[in-house]
Amino acid sequence: MTHAAESRLLEALKRVDLHGDIAPAHVQDPMTIALRQTAIQGDLMRWDDSRGHYVLTGTGRNRIAQRNRAPGSVLRFRRRDDSETQQPKPQRAVD
């Protein structure tokens, strides 16, 4: 999926979370219908009969959350050797 298509899908999922659908029900735009189909087939949203509108699945919520992370975040992992050789930090005296 291209970056632009992914961005459109994520914006649509955010609208589902807020309003219960990608667009109002009377909108029959081909792009809107395609986004609905993509989200349903990807198990990102589903129809909830008791609420009467679409809801996000756990997969859809994870997809939004992953996109909100900072790109290129680098985490440093300690090796076991590093943690064993380091001296414990001295505790501060309480006043």
CSV table of N, CA and C in Angstrom, one decimal:
chain,number,residue,atom,x,y,z
A,1,MET,N,0.8,-1.2,0.0
A,1,MET,CA,0.0,0.0,0.0
A,1,MET,C,0.9,1.2,0.0
A,2,THR,N,0.6,2.2,-0.9
A,2,THR,CA,1.4,3.4,-0.9
A,2,THR,C,1.2,4.3,0.3
A,3,HIS,N,2.0,5.2,0.5
A,3,HIS,CA,1.9,6.1,1.6
A,3,HIS,C,0.6,6.9,1.6
A,4,ALA,N,0.3,7.4,0.4
A,4,ALA,CA,-1.0,8.2,0.3
A,4,ALA,C,-2.2,7.4,0.6
A,5,ALA,N,-2.2,6.1,0.1
A,5,ALA,CA,-3.4,5.3,0.3
A,5,ALA,C,-3.5,4.9,1.8
A,6,GLU,N,-2.3,4.6,2.4
A,6,GLU,CA,-2.2,4.3,3.8
A,6,GLU,C,-2.7,5.5,4.6
A,7,SER,N,-2.3,6.7,4.3
A,7,SER,CA,-2.8,7.9,5.0
A,7,SER,C,-4.3,8.1,4.9
A,8,ARG,N,-4.9,7.9,3.7
A,8,ARG,CA,-6.3,8.0,3.5
A,8,ARG,C,-7.0,6.9,4.4
A,9,LEU,N,-6.5,5.7,4.4
A,9,LEU,CA,-7.1,4.7,5.2
A,9,LEU,C,-7.1,5.0,6.7
A,10,LEU,N,-6.0,5.5,7.2
A,10,LEU,CA,-5.9,5.9,8.6
A,10,LEU,C,-6.8,7.0,8.9
A,11,GLU,N,-6.9,8.0,8.1
A,11,GLU,CA,-7.9,9.1,8.3
A,11,GLU,C,-9.3,8.6,8.3
A,12,ALA,N,-9.6,7.6,7.5
A,12,ALA,CA,-11.0,7.0,7.4
A,12,ALA,C,-11.2,6.3,8.7
A,13,LEU,N,-10.2,5.5,9.2
A,13,LEU,CA,-10.4,4.8,10.5
A,13,LEU,C,-10.6,5.7,11.7
A,14,LYS,N,-9.9,6.8,11.6
A,14,LYS,CA,-10.1,7.8,12.7
A,14,LYS,C,-11.6,8.4,12.7
A,15,ARG,N,-12.1,8.6,11.5
A,15,ARG,CA,-13.5,9.0,11.3
A,15,ARG,C,-14.5,7.9,11.8
A,16,VAL,N,-14.2,6.7,11.6
A,16,VAL,CA,-15.0,5.6,12.1
A,16,VAL,C,-15.0,5.6,13.6
A,17,ASP,N,-13.9,5.8,14.2
A,17,ASP,CA,-13.8,5.9,15.6
A,17,ASP,C,-14.6,7.0,16.2
A,18,LEU,N,-14.6,8.2,15.5
A,18,LEU,CA,-15.3,9.3,16.0
A,18,LEU,C,-16.8,9.3,15.7
A,19,HIS,N,-17.2,9.0,14.4
A,19,HIS,CA,-18.5,9.1,14.0
A,19,HIS,C,-19.3,7.8,13.7
A,20,GLY,N,-18.6,6.7,13.6
A,20,GLY,CA,-19.2,5.4,13.3
A,20,GLY,C,-19.3,5.0,11.9
A,21,ASP,N,-18.7,5.9,11.0
A,21,ASP,CA,-18.6,5.5,9.6
A,21,ASP,C,-17.6,6.4,8.9
A,22,ILE,N,-17.1,5.9,7.8
A,22,ILE,CA,-16.1,6.6,7.0
A,22,ILE,C,-16.6,8.0,6.5
A,23,ALA,N,-17.9,7.9,6.1
A,23,ALA,CA,-18.6,9.1,5.5
A,23,ALA,C,-20.1,8.9,5.9
A,24,PRO,N,-20.9,10.0,5.8
A,24,PRO,CA,-22.3,9.8,6.0
A,24,PRO,C,-22.9,8.8,5.1
A,25,ALA,N,-24.0,8.1,5.5
A,25,ALA,CA,-24.5,7.0,4.8
A,25,ALA,C,-25.0,7.4,3.4
A,26,HIS,N,-25.4,8.6,3.2
A,26,HIS,CA,-25.9,9.0,1.8
A,26,HIS,C,-24.8,9.2,0.8
A,27,VAL,N,-23.6,9.3,1.3
A,27,VAL,CA,-22.4,9.5,0.3
A,27,VAL,C,-22.1,8.1,-0.3
A,28,GLN,N,-22.2,8.1,-1.6
A,28,GLN,CA,-21.9,6.9,-2.4
A,28,GLN,C,-20.7,7.1,-3.4
A,29,ASP,N,-19.7,7.8,-2.9
A,29,ASP,CA,-18.5,8.1,-3.6
A,29,ASP,C,-17.8,6.7,-3.8
A,30,PRO,N,-17.3,6.4,-5.0
A,30,PRO,CA,-16.5,5.2,-5.2
A,30,PRO,C,-15.3,5.0,-4.3
A,31,MET,N,-14.6,6.1,-4.0
A,31,MET,CA,-13.5,6.1,-3.1
A,31,MET,C,-13.9,5.7,-1.7
A,32,THR,N,-15.0,6.2,-1.2
A,32,THR,CA,-15.6,5.9,0.1
A,32,THR,C,-15.9,4.4,0.2
A,33,ILE,N,-16.6,3.9,-0.8
A,33,ILE,CA,-17.0,2.5,-0.9
A,33,ILE,C,-15.7,1.6,-0.9
A,34,ALA,N,-14.7,2.0,-1.6
A,34,ALA,CA,-13.5,1.2,-1.7
A,34,ALA,C,-12.8,1.2,-0.3
A,35,LEU,N,-12.8,2.4,0.4
A,35,LEU,CA,-12.2,2.4,1.7
A,35,LEU,C,-12.9,1.5,2.7
A,36,ARG,N,-14.2,1.6,2.6
A,36,ARG,CA,-15.0,0.7,3.5
A,36,ARG,C,-14.7,-0.8,3.3
A,37,GLN,N,-14.6,-1.2,2.0
A,37,GLN,CA,-14.3,-2.6,1.6
A,37,GLN,C,-12.9,-2.9,2.1
A,38,THR,N,-12.0,-2.1,1.9
A,38,THR,CA,-10.6,-2.4,2.3
A,38,THR,C,-10.5,-2.5,3.8
A,39,ALA,N,-11.2,-1.7,4.6
A,39,ALA,CA,-11.1,-1.7,6.0
A,39,ALA,C,-11.8,-3.0,6.6
A,40,ILE,N,-13.0,-3.3,5.9
A,40,ILE,CA,-13.7,-4.5,6.4
A,40,ILE,C,-12.9,-5.8,6.0
A,41,GLN,N,-12.4,-5.9,4.8
A,41,GLN,CA,-11.6,-7.1,4.4
A,41,GLN,C,-10.3,-7.2,5.2
A,42,GLY,N,-9.7,-6.1,5.6
A,42,GLY,CA,-8.5,-6.1,6.4
A,42,GLY,C,-8.8,-6.3,7.9
A,43,ASP,N,-10.1,-6.5,8.3
A,43,ASP,CA,-10.5,-6.7,9.7
A,43,ASP,C,-10.1,-5.5,10.5
A,44,LEU,N,-10.2,-4.3,10.0
A,44,LEU,CA,-9.9,-3.1,10.7
A,44,LEU,C,-11.2,-2.5,11.3
A,45,MET,N,-12.4,-2.8,10.7
A,45,MET,CA,-13.6,-2.3,11.3
A,45,MET,C,-14.7,-3.4,11.0
A,46,ARG,N,-15.8,-3.3,11.7
A,46,ARG,CA,-16.9,-4.2,11.5
A,46,ARG,C,-18.2,-3.5,11.8
A,47,TRP,N,-19.3,-4.0,11.3
A,47,TRP,CA,-20.6,-3.5,11.6
A,47,TRP,C,-21.1,-4.0,13.0
A,48,ASP,N,-21.6,-3.2,13.8
A,48,ASP,CA,-22.1,-3.6,15.1
A,48,ASP,C,-23.6,-3.4,15.1
A,49,ASP,N,-24.4,-4.5,15.1
A,49,ASP,CA,-25.8,-4.4,15.0
A,49,ASP,C,-26.5,-3.7,16.2
A,50,SER,N,-25.9,-3.9,17.4
A,50,SER,CA,-26.5,-3.3,18.6
A,50,SER,C,-26.4,-1.8,18.6
A,51,ARG,N,-25.3,-1.3,18.0
A,51,ARG,CA,-25.0,0.2,18.0
A,51,ARG,C,-25.6,0.8,16.7
A,52,GLY,N,-25.7,0.0,15.7
A,52,GLY,CA,-26.2,0.5,14.4
A,52,GLY,C,-25.2,1.3,13.6
A,53,HIS,N,-23.9,1.1,13.8
A,53,HIS,CA,-22.9,1.7,13.0
A,53,HIS,C,-21.6,0.9,13.1
A,54,TYR,N,-20.6,1.3,12.3
A,54,TYR,CA,-19.3,0.6,12.3
A,54,TYR,C,-18.5,0.9,13.5
A,55,VAL,N,-17.7,0.0,13.9
A,55,VAL,CA,-16.8,0.1,15.1
A,55,VAL,C,-15.4,-0.4,14.7
A,56,LEU,N,-14.4,0.1,15.2
A,56,LEU,CA,-13.1,-0.4,15.0
A,56,LEU,C,-12.8,-1.7,15.7
A,57,THR,N,-12.1,-2.5,15.1
A,57,THR,CA,-11.6,-3.7,15.8
A,57,THR,C,-10.3,-3.4,16.5
A,58,GLY,N,-9.8,-4.4,17.2
A,58,GLY,CA,-8.5,-4.2,17.9
A,58,GLY,C,-7.4,-4.0,16.8
A,59,THR,N,-7.5,-4.7,15.7
A,59,THR,CA,-6.5,-4.5,14.6
A,59,THR,C,-6.6,-3.1,14.1
A,60,GLY,N,-7.7,-2.5,13.9
A,60,GLY,CA,-7.9,-1.2,13.5
A,60,GLY,C,-7.3,-0.2,14.4
A,61,ARG,N,-7.5,-0.4,15.7
A,61,ARG,CA,-7.0,0.5,16.7
A,61,ARG,C,-5.4,0.4,16.8
A,62,ASN,N,-4.9,-0.8,16.6
A,62,ASN,CA,-3.5,-1.0,16.6
A,62,ASN,C,-2.9,-0.3,15.4
A,63,ARG,N,-3.5,-0.4,14.2
A,63,ARG,CA,-3.0,0.3,13.0
A,63,ARG,C,-2.9,1.8,13.2
A,64,ILE,N,-3.9,2.4,13.8
A,64,ILE,CA,-3.8,3.8,14.1
A,64,ILE,C,-2.7,4.1,15.1
A,65,ALA,N,-2.6,3.4,16.1
A,65,ALA,CA,-1.6,3.6,17.2
A,65,ALA,C,-0.2,3.5,16.6
A,66,GLN,N,0.1,2.5,15.7
A,66,GLN,CA,1.4,2.3,15.1
A,66,GLN,C,1.8,3.5,14.3
A,67,ARG,N,0.8,4.0,13.6
A,67,ARG,CA,1.1,5.2,12.7
A,67,ARG,C,1.5,6.4,13.5
A,68,ASN,N,1.0,6.6,14.7
A,68,ASN,CA,1.2,7.8,15.5
A,68,ASN,C,2.6,7.8,16.2
A,69,ARG,N,3.3,6.7,16.1
A,69,ARG,CA,4.6,6.6,16.7
A,69,ARG,C,5.6,7.4,15.9
A,70,ALA,N,6.6,7.9,16.5
A,70,ALA,CA,7.6,8.7,15.8
A,70,ALA,C,8.4,7.7,14.9
A,71,PRO,N,8.5,8.1,13.6
A,71,PRO,CA,9.3,7.3,12.7
A,71,PRO,C,10.7,7.2,13.0
A,72,GLY,N,11.3,6.1,12.9
A,72,GLY,CA,12.8,6.0,13.0
A,72,GLY,C,13.2,6.0,14.5
A,73,SER,N,12.3,5.7,15.4
A,73,SER,CA,12.7,5.7,16.8
A,73,SER,C,13.7,4.5,17.0
A,74,VAL,N,14.8,4.8,17.7
A,74,VAL,CA,15.8,3.8,17.9
A,74,VAL,C,15.9,3.6,19.4
A,75,LEU,N,15.8,2.4,19.8
A,75,LEU,CA,15.9,2.0,21.2
A,75,LEU,C,17.2,1.2,21.4
A,76,ARG,N,17.9,1.6,22.5
A,76,ARG,CA,19.1,0.9,22.8
A,76,ARG,C,18.8,-0.2,23.8
A,77,PHE,N,19.2,-1.4,23.4
A,77,PHE,CA,19.1,-2.5,24.3
A,77,PHE,C,20.4,-2.9,25.0
A,78,ARG,N,20.4,-3.1,26.3
A,78,ARG,CA,21.6,-3.5,27.0
A,78,ARG,C,21.9,-5.0,26.8
A,79,ARG,N,23.1,-5.2,26.7
A,79,ARG,CA,23.5,-6.6,26.6
A,79,ARG,C,23.6,-7.1,28.0
A,80,ARG,N,23.6,-8.4,28.2
A,80,ARG,CA,23.7,-9.0,29.6
A,80,ARG,C,25.0,-8.7,30.2
A,81,ASP,N,26.1,-8.6,29.4
A,81,ASP,CA,27.4,-8.3,29.9
A,81,ASP,C,27.4,-6.9,30.5
A,82,ASP,N,26.8,-5.9,29.8
A,82,ASP,CA,26.8,-4.6,30.2
A,82,ASP,C,26.1,-4.4,31.6
A,83,SER,N,25.0,-5.1,31.8
A,83,SER,CA,24.2,-4.9,33.0
A,83,SER,C,24.9,-5.5,34.2
A,84,GLU,N,25.7,-6.6,34.0
A,84,GLU,CA,26.4,-7.3,35.1
A,84,GLU,C,27.6,-6.6,35.5
A,85,THR,N,28.3,-5.9,34.6
A,85,THR,CA,29.6,-5.2,34.9
A,85,THR,C,29.4,-3.9,35.5
A,86,GLN,N,28.2,-3.3,35.4
A,86,GLN,CA,28.0,-1.9,35.9
A,86,GLN,C,27.8,-2.0,37.4
A,87,GLN,N,28.4,-1.0,38.1
A,87,GLN,CA,28.2,-1.0,39.5
A,87,GLN,C,26.8,-0.4,39.8
A,88,PRO,N,26.2,-0.8,40.9
A,88,PRO,CA,24.9,-0.2,41.3
A,88,PRO,C,25.1,1.3,41.7
A,89,LYS,N,24.1,2.1,41.4
A,89,LYS,CA,24.2,3.5,41.7
A,89,LYS,C,24.1,3.7,43.2
A,90,PRO,N,24.9,4.6,43.7
A,90,PRO,CA,24.8,4.8,45.2
A,90,PRO,C,23.5,5.6,45.5
A,91,GLN,N,22.9,5.2,46.6
A,91,GLN,CA,21.6,5.8,47.0
A,91,GLN,C,21.9,7.2,47.6
A,92,ARG,N,21.0,8.1,47.4
A,92,ARG,CA,21.2,9.4,48.0
A,92,ARG,C,20.7,9.4,49.5
A,93,ALA,N,21.4,10.1,50.3
A,93,ALA,CA,21.0,10.2,51.7
A,93,ALA,C,19.7,11.1,51.8
A,94,VAL,N,18.8,10.6,52.6
A,94,VAL,CA,17.5,11.3,52.8
A,94,VAL,C,17.7,12.4,53.9
A,95,ASP,N,17.3,13.6,53.6
A,95,ASP,CA,17.5,14.7,54.5
A,95,ASP,C,16.5,14.6,55.7
